[in-house]
Amino acid sequence: MSHTADAHDHHAHPPNLAHHFDTPEQQVASGKLGMWIYLSKELGGVNTVVLLTSSLTMAWGVRAAQLGQKKILVWMLSLTLAFAVMFLGIKFVEYKSKWEEGLLPGKRFHPTAPPHVNDGKGAEPGHHDLQERVLPGMVGRGAPAPAPAAPAPAAPVAAAAVPAAPADPSALPPGPKPGDESSLIKPAADGPPGLAVGEVVPLGADRNAVPKNVQIFFGIYFMMTGLHALHVLAGMGVIAWLLKRSLRGDFGPSYFAPVDLGGLYWHLVDLIWIFLFPLMYLIH
Amino acid sequence: MATIDHTMPGTARPGPARQANYLNASHGLLSWLTTLDHKRIGVLYLVSTLTAFFLGGVFALLVRTELLTPTQTIMGPDTYNKMFTLHGAVMVFLFIIPSIPGAIGNFVLPIMLGAKDVAFPRLNLLSWYLYIIGALWAVASIIMGGVDTGWTFYTPYSTTTNTAVISMTFGVFILGFSSILTGVNFITTVHKLRPVEMDWFKMPLLLWALYSTAVIQILATPVLGVTMLLLIAERALGIGIFDPALGGDPILYQHFFWFYSHPAVYIMILPAMGVISEIIPVFSRKHIFGYRFIAYSSVAIAIFGFLVWAHHMFTSGMSPMATMIFSALTFSVAIPSAVKVFNWLATMYGGSIQLKTPMLWAVGFIFVFGIGGLTGLFLGALTTDVHLHDTYFIVAHFHYVMMGGSVFALIGGLFYWWPKMFGRMVEERWAQIGFWLSFVGFNVTFFSQFVLGSRGMPRRYFNYLPEFQGLHQLSTYGSYVLAIGLGLSAVALLHSLFAGRPAPDNPWGAASLEWSTSSPPPTDNFSSEPVAGDPYDYNELAWDRSVQGYVRKG
Amino acid sequence: MHTKGHSAHPGESIGGVHVMPVAVLVGIWVVLIILTVLTVGVTYFDLGPFNLAVALGVALVKASLVALYYMHLKYDHPFNGFILVVSLVFVALFIGITLLDARQYQPDMIPGYAPAMQKK
């Protein structure tokens, strides 16, 4: 977190390259990433409030059903549904911005360089530090060919396994050299032959490109929030069905179990979001 | 499902005048497909899981036949990979996991409680439909060319192979929901529909076992669902959680998979142990020994079962510290398992044992489960596992536990409750010959695999060294004998539907509540409110020649 | 489904079922919102290793409030709460042990040594 916050500060002084960045482009990209993480925090916070409020209206709805207050029940269920729609709307905005920034999971992870150099067809040479970490052959849309100056060895045509340790250690990009592994157990020299297809990025080659583990983070982020969103959708279906039945006047002091149970489900969706929010939006 | 009509003995043959029961309460395929009666849903599960058993068995025989010679025999290597994958996936997900809870549990659990039905009959039917939908997805993957990953779907191979992994794993995902719904139903039913006079320690032990199983089903199955979803997302979208080429972690997949699939082993074996706990005392004519120990050991197995999953991963590259911890924890499961076995033996000790078909399968269960359990200790021990991992030793071990354990108990239970389910007695002679052929065939098939594995024959190999051929052939011939034995048992069961003599209410002299109602039971299970007593007290029962069954004294 | 509501709480009770008063519902909501603002606000200060602990601690308090009041667990049969706690314990067990192990073995992994995402 502090890392990206620093980058944001430095962003205000273009001529200065912070000591921990290798290139200005890297600094700009890190700044962008930091800004988006900041924005997503705001959106996540707003969405938390929205979902908590929907839990209030749902609990109030259960109370109304227990007391046979049909009008209040209908209102509360409608409000809950409206907040759920709002939640998904904000979620959509969030996903859309990440889509545009290329912050997509896994093989589609492709953080774009600043817009003024990115026309959507790929970045110019010089911004390769963000792209080279995506291995050729598994890049999603608009994958650029590696720039000639790319430190990662070989072109995609070299399908045969590339040895993990190039002959000349000085050709390696900055980062740990082979033999620097943090483990005492040395990895098998070349790995199983024939397994690696395409290029092998040497250990730590991209360590400074984008904050570590960002790619895997967005994989987890999309899976977790996506699964949660699916549960929201299911909950909306349940609430809509409850709304229809409450309009018909099905519920009252002697029969409110469906509202009660639907409410429990909705609160659980809220409960999970309460934990997802700090894990996905606040901690980096 | 067309076979359902034939499994309605009440209408199949104009036998003696029968009172209204759940089989003849309504007619036609539709009445079965829309039924909310737990007994009919149990029969639906029985027919569908046994169909899956047949399918998986055919795959198994094809695999064994291919292994008759060291090189290609009847199929190519790619087909062979698909055959053993389908055998494993169908047997585990479509047969063993749903069979005992779905078929026997659904039929027996509410009646044992003296209840009219499970707590949520509609969820119960939904769970069967989810099973069918999941099964159709799995079948679709077979039609689309099969899967060649092995039933564990290990990454990164499962995310890169070009076979129909997505439809199979999606099928498994749906089957998980079916399993969860069954678990929810059983727990709620045991809690809320138990009669006041039946406290927890007056429940038949099968209910303890099914209850513990349901706890596992509910707690573990969601992890399987998430794992399968992640795998599908990994394949379809390349999210990069498990693929090392994308920064992912393939060992993480194994953690996810085994966190479900190890407890799933207890989903398979716990209900089987419950069935055995019912059969042994009845045919020993003696009260169960150590009731509370057997009851608590079911709960203990369910809890310990969650703490040992990584013993499947000792050679996967996980941390040395974790391998040691999990190896040590693995031994804890041996304790409650042994508690059960010793209590069964103590129940038989001094009893007047009647070797009817259900008892034969139960005693067979103790024998093969003993071998399966004890060989598990070699695999749980870190040092020997490194040598035996991924050899035929492990194949033999888990077949002794799953096939010899779960399936023996299922078949024993089927013979035991068959008269109650369909109101017909099975011809003992053919059923017993079927057991002996199965028992001998089973041990020939799989004991030779222990030897193969300890000599270094790796599992899942298409070709093998010529020195292994003798044992491989022995194993294959054993599997043919096993198939004939199982076929004979099936014939005996089916034959009874058409020609078996009508079953009395209590043919075996059992004391749990399902034997106090008519055979087959009426739709509401009991014509008058049953009174639950000690389910293992046989002193009040006496043989009555006129009904060819047991009746209460006095 | 419902057992008798405990009378310790000044809530209305209909047919033995506890009904949450509006004041309690809204009061809980206000507390939840304050806690949310607190969680976000705390991220502007770097507490080092306590970042995670504070965030999850506040989340736990919020979750407990939702479970106890909105989900009625405070007035429900204790067994229902037990089920919720047990399932949370199992989630923690699974995630905890898996992540602990992953931290140990991940340094040994060789990046890129696996088939790339290529379909045949």
mmCIF file of N, CA, C and O in Angstrom, chain B residues 160 162 191 219 234-235 243-244 248-249 251-252 255 259 306 309 317-319 322 326, chain C residues 79 86-87 90 93-94 97-98 101 104-106 109 112 114-120:
data_model
loop_
_atom_site.group_PDB
_atom_site.id
_atom_site.type_symbol
_atom_site.label_atom_id
_atom_site.label_comp_id
_atom_site.label_asym_id
_atom_site.label_seq_id
_atom_site.Cartn_x
_atom_site.Cartn_y
_atom_site.Cartn_z
ATOM 1 N N THR B 160 -4.665 -27.822 -19.528
ATOM 2 C CA THR B 160 -4.050 -27.715 -20.846
ATOM 3 C C THR B 160 -4.449 -28.853 -21.786
ATOM 4 O O THR B 160 -4.332 -28.704 -22.985
ATOM 5 N N ASN B 162 -6.607 -31.227 -24.174
ATOM 6 C CA ASN B 162 -7.701 -30.795 -25.044
ATOM 7 C C ASN B 162 -8.904 -31.730 -24.956
ATOM 8 O O ASN B 162 -9.687 -31.822 -25.880
ATOM 9 N N HIS B 191 -32.487 -33.977 13.591
ATOM 10 C CA HIS B 191 -32.695 -33.046 14.700
ATOM 11 C C HIS B 191 -34.170 -32.827 15.005
ATOM 12 O O HIS B 191 -34.575 -32.800 16.167
ATOM 13 N N LEU B 219 -19.952 -29.493 5.007
ATOM 14 C CA LEU B 219 -18.780 -28.657 5.223
ATOM 15 C C LEU B 219 -17.762 -28.763 4.096
ATOM 16 O O LEU B 219 -17.091 -27.799 3.777
ATOM 17 N N GLU B 234 -10.159 -21.405 -14.892
ATOM 18 C CA GLU B 234 -8.766 -21.499 -15.325
ATOM 19 C C GLU B 234 -8.689 -21.946 -16.786
ATOM 20 O O GLU B 234 -7.943 -21.394 -17.590
ATOM 21 N N ARG B 235 -9.496 -22.951 -17.119
ATOM 22 C CA ARG B 235 -9.475 -23.459 -18.500
ATOM 23 C C ARG B 235 -10.090 -22.474 -19.466
ATOM 24 O O ARG B 235 -9.564 -22.219 -20.540
ATOM 25 N N ASP B 243 -2.171 -22.286 -12.666
ATOM 26 C CA ASP B 243 -1.220 -22.559 -13.733
ATOM 27 C C ASP B 243 0.097 -21.832 -13.460
ATOM 28 O O ASP B 243 0.146 -20.605 -13.438
ATOM 29 N N PRO B 244 1.176 -22.589 -13.248
ATOM 30 C CA PRO B 244 2.445 -21.927 -12.927
ATOM 31 C C PRO B 244 2.915 -21.000 -14.041
ATOM 32 O O PRO B 244 3.632 -20.043 -13.777
ATOM 33 N N GLY B 248 0.550 -18.964 -11.223
ATOM 34 C CA GLY B 248 -0.300 -19.710 -10.299
ATOM 35 C C GLY B 248 0.453 -20.826 -9.609
ATOM 36 O O GLY B 248 1.651 -20.999 -9.793
ATOM 37 N N ASP B 249 -0.283 -21.594 -8.843
ATOM 38 C CA ASP B 249 0.330 -22.564 -7.945
ATOM 39 C C ASP B 249 -0.402 -23.900 -8.064
ATOM 40 O O ASP B 249 -1.506 -24.053 -7.559
ATOM 41 N N ILE B 251 0.191 -26.757 -6.708
ATOM 42 C CA ILE B 251 0.022 -27.495 -5.446
ATOM 43 C C ILE B 251 -1.224 -26.994 -4.715
ATOM 44 O O ILE B 251 -1.911 -27.743 -4.031
ATOM 45 N N LEU B 252 -1.504 -25.696 -4.909
ATOM 46 C CA LEU B 252 -2.706 -25.126 -4.309
ATOM 47 C C LEU B 252 -3.939 -25.902 -4.781
ATOM 48 O O LEU B 252 -4.860 -26.163 -4.007
ATOM 49 N N HIS B 255 -4.265 -28.948 -2.725
ATOM 50 C CA HIS B 255 -4.836 -28.634 -1.412
ATOM 51 C C HIS B 255 -6.352 -28.482 -1.514
ATOM 52 O O HIS B 255 -7.104 -29.050 -0.726
ATOM 53 N N PHE B 259 -8.912 -31.177 0.151
ATOM 54 C CA PHE B 259 -9.678 -30.747 1.318
ATOM 55 C C PHE B 259 -11.107 -31.266 1.218
ATOM 56 O O PHE B 259 -11.753 -31.533 2.219
ATOM 57 N N PHE B 306 -11.156 -34.358 8.449
ATOM 58 C CA PHE B 306 -10.853 -33.038 7.907
ATOM 59 C C PHE B 306 -9.407 -32.623 8.118
ATOM 60 O O PHE B 306 -8.970 -31.617 7.588
ATOM 61 N N TRP B 309 -6.018 -34.263 5.017
ATOM 62 C CA TRP B 309 -6.127 -34.304 3.565
ATOM 63 C C TRP B 309 -4.782 -34.304 2.846
ATOM 64 O O TRP B 309 -4.648 -34.894 1.783
ATOM 65 N N GLY B 317 5.513 -31.834 -3.470
ATOM 66 C CA GLY B 317 6.337 -30.643 -3.349
ATOM 67 C C GLY B 317 5.866 -29.734 -2.232
ATOM 68 O O GLY B 317 6.325 -28.606 -2.131
ATOM 69 N N MET B 318 4.943 -30.205 -1.420
ATOM 70 C CA MET B 318 4.545 -29.388 -0.275
ATOM 71 C C MET B 318 5.682 -29.345 0.737
ATOM 72 O O MET B 318 6.688 -30.031 0.610
ATOM 73 N N SER B 319 5.504 -28.520 1.769
ATOM 74 C CA SER B 319 6.633 -28.282 2.665
ATOM 75 C C SER B 319 6.890 -29.503 3.550
ATOM 76 O O SER B 319 5.957 -30.201 3.951
ATOM 77 N N ALA B 322 4.884 -29.669 6.768
ATOM 78 C CA ALA B 322 3.486 -30.064 6.626
ATOM 79 C C ALA B 322 3.371 -31.566 6.398
ATOM 80 O O ALA B 322 2.446 -32.202 6.901
ATOM 81 N N PHE B 326 0.993 -33.869 8.752
ATOM 82 C CA PHE B 326 -0.136 -34.612 8.194
ATOM 83 C C PHE B 326 0.075 -36.119 8.309
ATOM 84 O O PHE B 326 -0.882 -36.872 8.465
ATOM 85 N N PHE C 79 -28.113 -23.772 18.669
ATOM 86 C CA PHE C 79 -27.515 -24.709 17.708
ATOM 87 C C PHE C 79 -27.297 -24.057 16.340
ATOM 88 O O PHE C 79 -26.317 -24.342 15.655
ATOM 89 N N VAL C 86 -19.133 -23.226 13.471
ATOM 90 C CA VAL C 86 -18.389 -24.396 13.001
ATOM 91 C C VAL C 86 -17.976 -24.229 11.550
ATOM 92 O O VAL C 86 -16.834 -24.499 11.167
ATOM 93 N N SER C 87 -18.889 -23.726 10.727
ATOM 94 C CA SER C 87 -18.525 -23.586 9.315
ATOM 95 C C SER C 87 -17.426 -22.550 9.153
ATOM 96 O O SER C 87 -16.517 -22.731 8.343
ATOM 97 N N PHE C 90 -14.153 -24.134 10.008
ATOM 98 C CA PHE C 90 -13.626 -24.999 8.960
ATOM 99 C C PHE C 90 -13.046 -24.198 7.797
ATOM 100 O O PHE C 90 -12.032 -24.583 7.224
ATOM 101 N N LEU C 93 -9.723 -23.147 9.040
ATOM 102 C CA LEU C 93 -8.812 -24.291 9.045
ATOM 103 C C LEU C 93 -8.236 -24.538 7.653
ATOM 104 O O LEU C 93 -7.030 -24.672 7.459
ATOM 105 N N PHE C 94 -9.117 -24.577 6.691
ATOM 106 C CA PHE C 94 -8.702 -24.872 5.317
ATOM 107 C C PHE C 94 -7.781 -23.786 4.777
ATOM 108 O O PHE C 94 -6.654 -24.059 4.347
ATOM 109 N N ILE C 97 -4.302 -23.488 6.999
ATOM 110 C CA ILE C 97 -3.266 -24.507 6.806
ATOM 111 C C ILE C 97 -2.728 -24.458 5.387
ATOM 112 O O ILE C 97 -1.531 -24.555 5.152
ATOM 113 N N THR C 98 -3.629 -24.254 4.417
ATOM 114 C CA THR C 98 -3.172 -24.223 3.033
ATOM 115 C C THR C 98 -2.204 -23.061 2.804
ATOM 116 O O THR C 98 -1.145 -23.232 2.191
ATOM 117 N N ASP C 101 1.180 -23.646 4.444
ATOM 118 C CA ASP C 101 1.998 -24.563 3.665
ATOM 119 C C ASP C 101 2.517 -23.872 2.404
ATOM 120 O O ASP C 101 3.681 -24.010 2.048
ATOM 121 N N GLN C 104 5.536 -21.919 2.729
ATOM 122 C CA GLN C 104 6.744 -22.710 2.891
ATOM 123 C C GLN C 104 7.289 -23.209 1.559
ATOM 124 O O GLN C 104 8.474 -23.201 1.332
ATOM 125 N N TYR C 105 6.383 -23.712 0.703
ATOM 126 C CA TYR C 105 6.908 -24.372 -0.495
ATOM 127 C C TYR C 105 7.060 -23.437 -1.683
ATOM 128 O O TYR C 105 7.784 -23.740 -2.615
ATOM 129 N N GLN C 106 6.356 -22.312 -1.663
ATOM 130 C CA GLN C 106 6.381 -21.499 -2.875
ATOM 131 C C GLN C 106 7.772 -21.002 -3.273
ATOM 132 O O GLN C 106 8.046 -20.891 -4.466
ATOM 133 N N MET C 109 9.348 -23.137 -5.963
ATOM 134 C CA MET C 109 8.745 -23.340 -7.277
ATOM 135 C C MET C 109 9.556 -22.625 -8.349
ATOM 136 O O MET C 109 10.119 -21.570 -8.113
ATOM 137 N N GLY C 112 7.306 -20.596 -14.508
ATOM 138 C CA GLY C 112 7.282 -20.850 -15.944
ATOM 139 C C GLY C 112 7.451 -22.299 -16.328
ATOM 140 O O GLY C 112 7.225 -22.664 -17.462
ATOM 141 N N ALA C 114 5.983 -25.082 -16.757
ATOM 142 C CA ALA C 114 4.720 -25.775 -16.895
ATOM 143 C C ALA C 114 4.263 -25.506 -18.307
ATOM 144 O O ALA C 114 4.726 -24.569 -18.945
ATOM 145 N N PRO C 115 3.376 -26.310 -18.797
ATOM 146 C CA PRO C 115 2.888 -26.051 -20.150
ATOM 147 C C PRO C 115 2.197 -24.701 -20.181
ATOM 148 O O PRO C 115 1.447 -24.358 -19.282
ATOM 149 N N ALA C 116 2.481 -23.922 -21.161
ATOM 150 C CA ALA C 116 1.791 -22.645 -21.304
ATOM 151 C C ALA C 116 0.360 -22.907 -21.719
ATOM 152 O O ALA C 116 -0.029 -24.025 -22.045
ATOM 153 N N MET C 117 -0.461 -21.857 -21.674
ATOM 154 C CA MET C 117 -1.876 -22.021 -21.976
ATOM 155 C C MET C 117 -2.076 -22.170 -23.473
ATOM 156 O O MET C 117 -2.540 -21.263 -24.137
ATOM 157 N N GLN C 118 -1.666 -23.284 -24.007
ATOM 158 C CA GLN C 118 -1.831 -23.470 -25.445
ATOM 159 C C GLN C 118 -2.718 -24.661 -25.709
ATOM 160 O O GLN C 118 -2.490 -25.736 -25.166
ATOM 161 N N LYS C 119 -3.706 -24.444 -26.517
ATOM 162 C CA LYS C 119 -4.596 -25.544 -26.878
ATOM 163 C C LYS C 119 -4.015 -26.249 -28.097
ATOM 164 O O LYS C 119 -3.491 -25.620 -29.001
ATOM 165 N N LYS C 120 -4.144 -27.572 -28.074
ATOM 166 C CA LYS C 120 -3.628 -28.317 -29.221
ATOM 167 C C LYS C 120 -4.507 -28.067 -30.436
ATOM 168 O O LYS C 120 -5.698 -27.921 -30.302
#
